[in-house]
Short mmCIF file of C-alpha atoms in Angstrom, two decimals:
data_model
loop_
_atom_site.label_atom_id
_atom_site.label_comp_id
_atom_site.label_asym_id
_atom_site.label_seq_id
_atom_site.Cartn_x
_atom_site.Cartn_y
_atom_site.Cartn_z
CA UNK A 210 98.80 113.23 100.26
CA UNK A 211 101.71 115.39 98.59
CA UNK A 212 101.43 115.28 95.58
CA UNK A 213 104.87 112.88 96.07
CA UNK A 214 103.51 111.14 98.01
CA UNK A 215 100.12 110.29 96.48
CA UNK A 216 102.06 108.69 93.27
CA UNK A 217 103.98 106.76 95.66
CA UNK A 218 101.24 104.95 96.71
CA UNK A 219 99.41 105.02 93.58
CA UNK A 220 102.30 102.63 92.42
CA UNK A 221 102.27 100.30 96.20
CA UNK A 222 98.83 99.53 95.37
CA UNK A 223 98.92 98.50 91.95
CA UNK A 224 102.93 96.35 93.13
CA UNK A 225 100.39 95.06 95.76
CA UNK A 226 98.19 94.24 93.42
CA UNK A 227 99.87 92.93 91.15
CA UNK A 228 101.54 90.63 93.78
CA UNK A 229 97.93 89.30 95.22
CA UNK A 230 98.81 90.77 98.41
CA UNK A 231 95.87 92.78 98.82
CA UNK A 232 92.73 93.39 96.42
CA UNK A 233 89.47 95.22 94.77
CA UNK A 234 86.98 95.40 98.18
CA UNK A 235 83.64 97.55 98.58
CA UNK A 236 84.28 97.67 102.27
CA UNK A 237 81.59 100.34 104.96
CA UNK A 238 84.90 101.08 106.55
CA UNK A 239 88.07 102.30 105.37
CA UNK A 240 91.49 103.66 107.49
CA UNK A 241 94.02 106.83 106.44
CA UNK A 242 96.52 106.46 104.47
CA UNK A 243 99.50 108.26 106.11
CA UNK A 244 103.57 107.93 104.83
CA UNK A 245 107.03 107.50 106.42
CA UNK A 246 110.30 108.74 105.03
CA UNK A 247 112.88 105.32 105.82
CA UNK A 248 116.76 106.08 106.46
CA UNK A 249 117.07 105.79 103.22
CA UNK A 250 115.30 108.74 101.85
CA UNK A 251 112.12 105.98 100.23
CA UNK A 252 109.05 106.24 101.62
CA UNK A 253 106.66 103.56 103.73
CA UNK A 254 103.86 103.43 103.56
CA UNK A 255 101.61 102.84 106.79
CA UNK A 256 97.40 102.36 108.01
CA UNK A 257 95.84 104.46 110.46
CA UNK A 258 94.09 101.81 112.48
CA UNK A 259 93.39 103.78 116.23
CA UNK A 260 89.38 103.64 115.54
CA UNK A 261 89.64 99.96 114.59
CA UNK A 262 92.14 99.30 116.89
CA UNK A 263 90.03 100.94 119.90
CA UNK A 264 86.84 98.39 119.25
CA UNK A 265 89.48 95.47 118.78
CA UNK A 266 89.75 92.46 121.25
CA UNK A 267 93.57 92.60 122.40
CA UNK A 268 95.49 89.70 122.34
CA UNK A 269 98.10 90.73 124.46
CA UNK A 270 101.17 89.17 125.36
CA UNK A 271 104.74 90.44 126.50
CA UNK A 272 107.14 91.52 124.31
CA UNK A 273 110.59 90.48 123.99
CA UNK A 274 113.41 91.75 125.37
CA UNK A 275 116.49 93.19 123.59
CA UNK A 276 119.01 91.59 126.60
CA UNK A 277 117.96 88.76 125.30
CA UNK A 278 118.24 88.80 122.33
CA UNK A 279 121.98 90.47 122.75
CA UNK A 280 122.18 87.29 125.30
CA UNK A 281 122.37 85.36 122.00
CA UNK A 282 125.18 86.29 120.94
CA UNK A 283 127.83 85.81 123.50
CA UNK A 284 128.98 83.19 121.78
CA UNK A 285 128.79 84.17 117.70
CA UNK A 286 132.17 85.25 116.12
CA UNK A 287 130.33 85.90 112.79
CA UNK A 288 127.20 88.23 111.79
CA UNK A 289 124.30 87.97 109.22
CA UNK A 290 122.05 90.90 109.73
CA UNK A 291 119.19 90.29 106.33
CA UNK A 292 116.51 92.57 106.00
CA UNK A 293 114.07 90.76 103.44
CA UNK A 294 111.92 93.36 102.04
CA UNK A 295 108.38 94.93 103.60
CA UNK A 296 108.92 91.61 106.49
CA UNK A 297 106.36 93.35 107.94
CA UNK A 298 103.75 91.67 105.91
CA UNK A 299 105.13 88.00 106.57
CA UNK A 300 104.35 86.13 109.92
CA UNK A 301 105.54 83.76 110.92
CA UNK A 302 104.07 80.41 112.03
CA UNK A 303 103.70 80.19 116.57
CA UNK A 304 106.04 78.29 117.69
CA UNK A 305 108.55 78.54 114.53
CA UNK A 306 109.61 82.02 115.70
CA UNK A 307 112.94 81.37 117.97
CA UNK A 308 114.16 79.82 115.21
CA UNK A 309 114.66 81.89 112.65
CA UNK A 310 117.98 83.40 114.93
CA UNK A 311 121.18 81.30 114.34
CA UNK A 312 124.48 81.97 116.41
CA UNK A 313 127.53 80.70 114.88
CA UNK A 314 131.03 81.03 116.03
CA UNK A 315 133.45 79.94 112.81
CA UNK A 316 133.78 81.34 109.00
CA UNK A 317 132.42 77.88 107.87
CA UNK A 318 130.18 77.10 110.04
CA UNK A 319 128.77 80.34 108.84
CA UNK A 320 128.81 80.49 105.45
CA UNK A 321 127.18 76.90 105.80
CA UNK A 322 124.35 78.50 108.51
CA UNK A 323 124.07 81.23 105.67
CA UNK A 324 123.90 79.24 102.46
CA UNK A 325 120.50 77.20 104.26
CA UNK A 326 119.03 80.44 104.83
CA UNK A 327 118.84 82.01 102.27
CA UNK A 328 118.08 78.00 100.31
CA UNK A 329 114.84 78.68 102.21
CA UNK A 330 114.40 81.78 100.77
CA UNK A 331 114.37 81.21 96.78
CA UNK A 332 112.88 78.81 97.46
CA UNK A 333 109.97 80.19 99.13
CA UNK A 334 110.09 83.58 96.45
CA UNK A 335 110.76 86.09 99.37
CA UNK A 336 113.12 88.44 98.62
CA UNK A 337 115.96 90.33 100.74
CA UNK A 338 116.94 93.85 100.40
CA UNK A 339 120.44 93.93 99.48
CA UNK A 340 121.62 97.50 100.83
CA UNK A 341 120.27 96.35 104.36
CA UNK A 342 121.84 93.35 104.77
CA UNK A 343 125.34 92.55 105.42
CA UNK A 344 127.28 89.56 105.40
CA UNK A 345 130.33 87.57 107.68
CA UNK A 346 131.10 90.45 109.47
CA UNK A 347 132.72 90.13 112.80
CA UNK A 348 130.65 93.78 114.23
CA UNK A 349 127.39 94.57 112.64
CA UNK A 350 124.70 97.19 113.59
CA UNK A 351 121.06 95.61 115.67
CA UNK A 352 118.21 97.51 117.19
CA UNK A 353 120.80 100.44 118.37
CA UNK A 354 123.60 99.01 118.77
CA UNK A 355 127.33 97.84 117.68
CA UNK A 356 127.79 94.31 118.53
CA UNK A 357 131.09 92.21 118.19
CA UNK A 358 132.82 89.77 119.84
CA UNK A 359 131.91 89.84 122.96
CA UNK A 360 130.55 93.45 122.95
CA UNK A 361 127.49 95.77 122.98
CA UNK A 362 128.03 99.48 122.82
CA UNK A 363 125.86 102.02 121.83
CA UNK A 364 125.32 102.46 117.54
CA UNK A 365 127.26 105.94 116.93
CA UNK A 366 124.46 107.31 115.59
CA UNK A 367 122.13 106.25 118.72
CA UNK A 368 125.02 108.62 120.38
CA UNK A 369 125.82 111.85 118.18
CA UNK A 370 121.84 112.27 118.85
CA UNK A 371 121.43 112.02 121.71
CA UNK A 372 125.10 115.01 122.64
CA UNK A 373 123.74 117.15 119.73
CA UNK A 374 119.97 117.40 122.12
CA UNK A 375 118.67 121.03 123.25
CA UNK A 376 117.07 121.15 127.09
CA UNK A 377 113.53 119.66 126.36
CA UNK A 378 111.60 123.38 126.49
CA UNK A 379 108.58 120.79 128.38
CA UNK A 380 106.64 117.57 129.17
CA UNK A 381 106.66 116.26 125.96
CA UNK A 382 109.42 117.21 124.94
CA UNK A 383 111.81 115.88 128.00
CA UNK A 384 109.74 112.42 127.68
CA UNK A 385 110.84 112.53 123.87
CA UNK A 386 114.95 113.15 125.21
CA UNK A 387 114.17 110.00 128.12
CA UNK A 388 112.89 107.70 126.27
CA UNK A 389 115.61 108.59 124.14
CA UNK A 390 118.05 107.21 126.57
CA UNK A 391 116.00 105.33 128.50
CA UNK A 392 116.86 103.01 125.69
CA UNK A 393 120.51 102.32 127.31
CA UNK A 394 120.34 102.52 130.57
CA UNK A 395 121.24 99.44 130.92
CA UNK A 396 125.60 100.94 129.22
CA UNK A 397 125.27 104.26 132.74
CA UNK A 398 125.70 103.71 136.65
CA UNK A 399 124.09 105.01 138.30
CA UNK A 400 121.37 105.91 135.76
CA UNK A 401 118.01 105.85 137.40
CA UNK A 402 120.06 108.22 140.95
CA UNK A 403 121.07 110.78 137.61
CA UNK A 404 117.93 111.66 136.03
CA UNK A 405 116.06 111.54 139.29
CA UNK A 406 116.47 115.24 139.15
CA UNK A 407 113.89 114.70 134.99
CA UNK A 408 111.89 111.73 135.74
CA UNK A 409 110.09 114.26 139.23
CA UNK A 410 109.06 116.64 136.46
CA UNK A 411 107.03 113.88 135.05
CA UNK A 412 105.11 113.71 138.22
CA UNK A 413 101.02 114.82 137.29
CA UNK A 414 101.21 117.04 141.11
CA UNK A 415 104.51 118.52 139.30
CA UNK A 416 103.98 121.39 137.12
CA UNK A 417 106.92 122.23 134.61
CA UNK A 418 109.92 124.09 135.90
CA UNK A 419 113.41 123.16 134.28
CA UNK A 420 115.77 123.86 136.97
CA UNK A 421 119.34 124.31 137.23
CA UNK A 422 119.52 121.64 138.40
CA UNK A 423 117.85 119.96 136.13
CA UNK A 424 119.78 121.19 133.91
CA UNK A 425 123.17 119.16 134.89
CA UNK A 426 121.20 115.97 135.49
CA UNK A 427 120.36 116.84 131.83
CA UNK A 428 124.32 117.89 131.46
CA UNK A 429 125.47 114.55 134.01
CA UNK A 430 123.26 112.17 131.88
CA UNK A 431 124.48 113.34 128.30
CA UNK A 432 128.14 113.27 129.22
CA UNK A 433 128.07 109.58 130.37
CA UNK A 434 125.99 108.75 127.46
CA UNK A 435 128.81 110.30 125.60
CA UNK A 436 131.66 108.18 126.89
CA UNK A 437 131.16 105.39 124.13
CA UNK A 438 130.61 102.76 128.06
CA UNK A 439 131.12 99.31 126.52
CA UNK A 440 129.70 95.77 127.85
CA UNK A 441 130.50 92.36 127.60
CA UNK A 442 128.10 89.64 126.83
CA UNK A 443 127.12 86.98 128.76
CA UNK A 444 128.90 84.17 128.37
CA UNK A 445 126.51 81.54 130.07
CA UNK A 446 129.40 79.23 130.88
CA UNK A 447 130.45 81.50 133.60
CA UNK A 448 130.01 82.59 136.54
CA UNK A 449 129.23 86.07 137.08
CA UNK A 450 129.32 89.15 139.90
CA UNK A 451 126.49 91.01 141.77
CA UNK A 452 127.27 94.47 142.66
CA UNK A 453 124.46 96.41 144.64
CA UNK A 454 124.69 99.58 146.16
CA UNK A 455 121.41 101.80 148.00
CA UNK A 456 121.58 106.28 148.01
CA UNK A 457 119.10 107.96 149.69
CA UNK A 458 117.34 108.13 146.21
CA UNK A 459 117.48 105.18 143.86
CA UNK A 460 119.12 101.35 144.36
CA UNK A 461 122.20 100.65 141.36
CA UNK A 462 123.63 97.36 140.23
CA UNK A 463 126.20 96.53 138.18
CA UNK A 464 126.18 92.42 137.00
CA UNK A 465 129.88 91.21 136.71
CA UNK A 466 131.87 88.58 134.52
CA UNK A 467 135.29 89.03 133.85
CA UNK A 468 136.19 91.65 135.71
CA UNK A 469 134.21 93.60 132.74
CA UNK A 470 130.35 94.63 133.53
CA UNK A 471 128.17 93.07 131.01
CA UNK A 472 125.12 95.01 132.90
CA UNK A 473 124.14 97.77 135.27
CA UNK A 474 120.77 97.47 137.11
CA UNK A 475 118.97 101.13 138.74
CA UNK A 476 115.79 102.33 139.69
CA UNK A 477 114.58 104.51 141.70
CA UNK A 478 113.39 103.83 146.02
CA UNK A 479 109.52 104.20 146.76
CA UNK A 480 108.45 107.69 149.22
CA UNK A 481 108.34 104.44 151.67
CA UNK A 482 111.27 102.94 150.73
CA UNK A 483 113.03 106.41 150.98
CA UNK A 484 112.83 106.29 155.23
CA UNK A 485 114.27 102.53 155.36
CA UNK A 486 117.68 102.80 156.70
CA UNK A 487 121.05 102.42 155.31
CA UNK A 488 120.76 98.40 156.41
CA UNK A 489 117.35 97.93 154.95
CA UNK A 490 118.10 100.32 151.90
CA UNK A 491 121.13 97.82 151.19
CA UNK A 492 120.19 95.14 152.35
CA UNK A 493 116.52 95.75 149.76
CA UNK A 494 119.57 96.33 147.31
#
């Protein structure tokens, strides 16, 4: 641990002791501490509990889909984002998680709801980090996306990261790249078809060989991501249109509303499915 990190560790431990978040203890167990730099340059203290996790009984539950959060915003005209200091230390009462989402159509209604939220934060002495809060915005950054009235697009910072990404030199680099672009696959038509040469390299039976086809796949996927695609947020009161298609290697589909794409969905065909007839592939799609 570097000297600046050691100074920061002592400071954060002192603050947590004085706040009653932690207390002195004599335990036969311990975990190493490390720091992660935040976007604003400050340091977040983390504990490496991997050894403890290996002997901990797992309490498994499904992770919410990011798309589900965006669906809730389809009727919103104004957005507020409040970032609490050390929010990951707080536990939400079981069953109350859904109550943390607020959507409003008018500015007056939004202000009213915001006042209620701030009053509750004051009541329980919870403090927001003003530098990371946004109030009554018509456009807001949320979970790596830019959300505005009825529309959603990729965060320009993520688009820039994809645009500047160098061709992978090994499987690890490829996994990092695919992990980033896969998060935004709903924005790209025929994602699985485009990415197939690269995803085939991840098979255990394959050895690393970055072919011209892989480079073309890499370039095509980057171009598709950096064209700033925009999707419509779904309006559950209106009908949807689904269009599907199939190729020799993948299935694809687009969910549309009022002529605007809401999401692109696609996946590769399994080996046995690739032997289907054209009509069977279309029906599968």
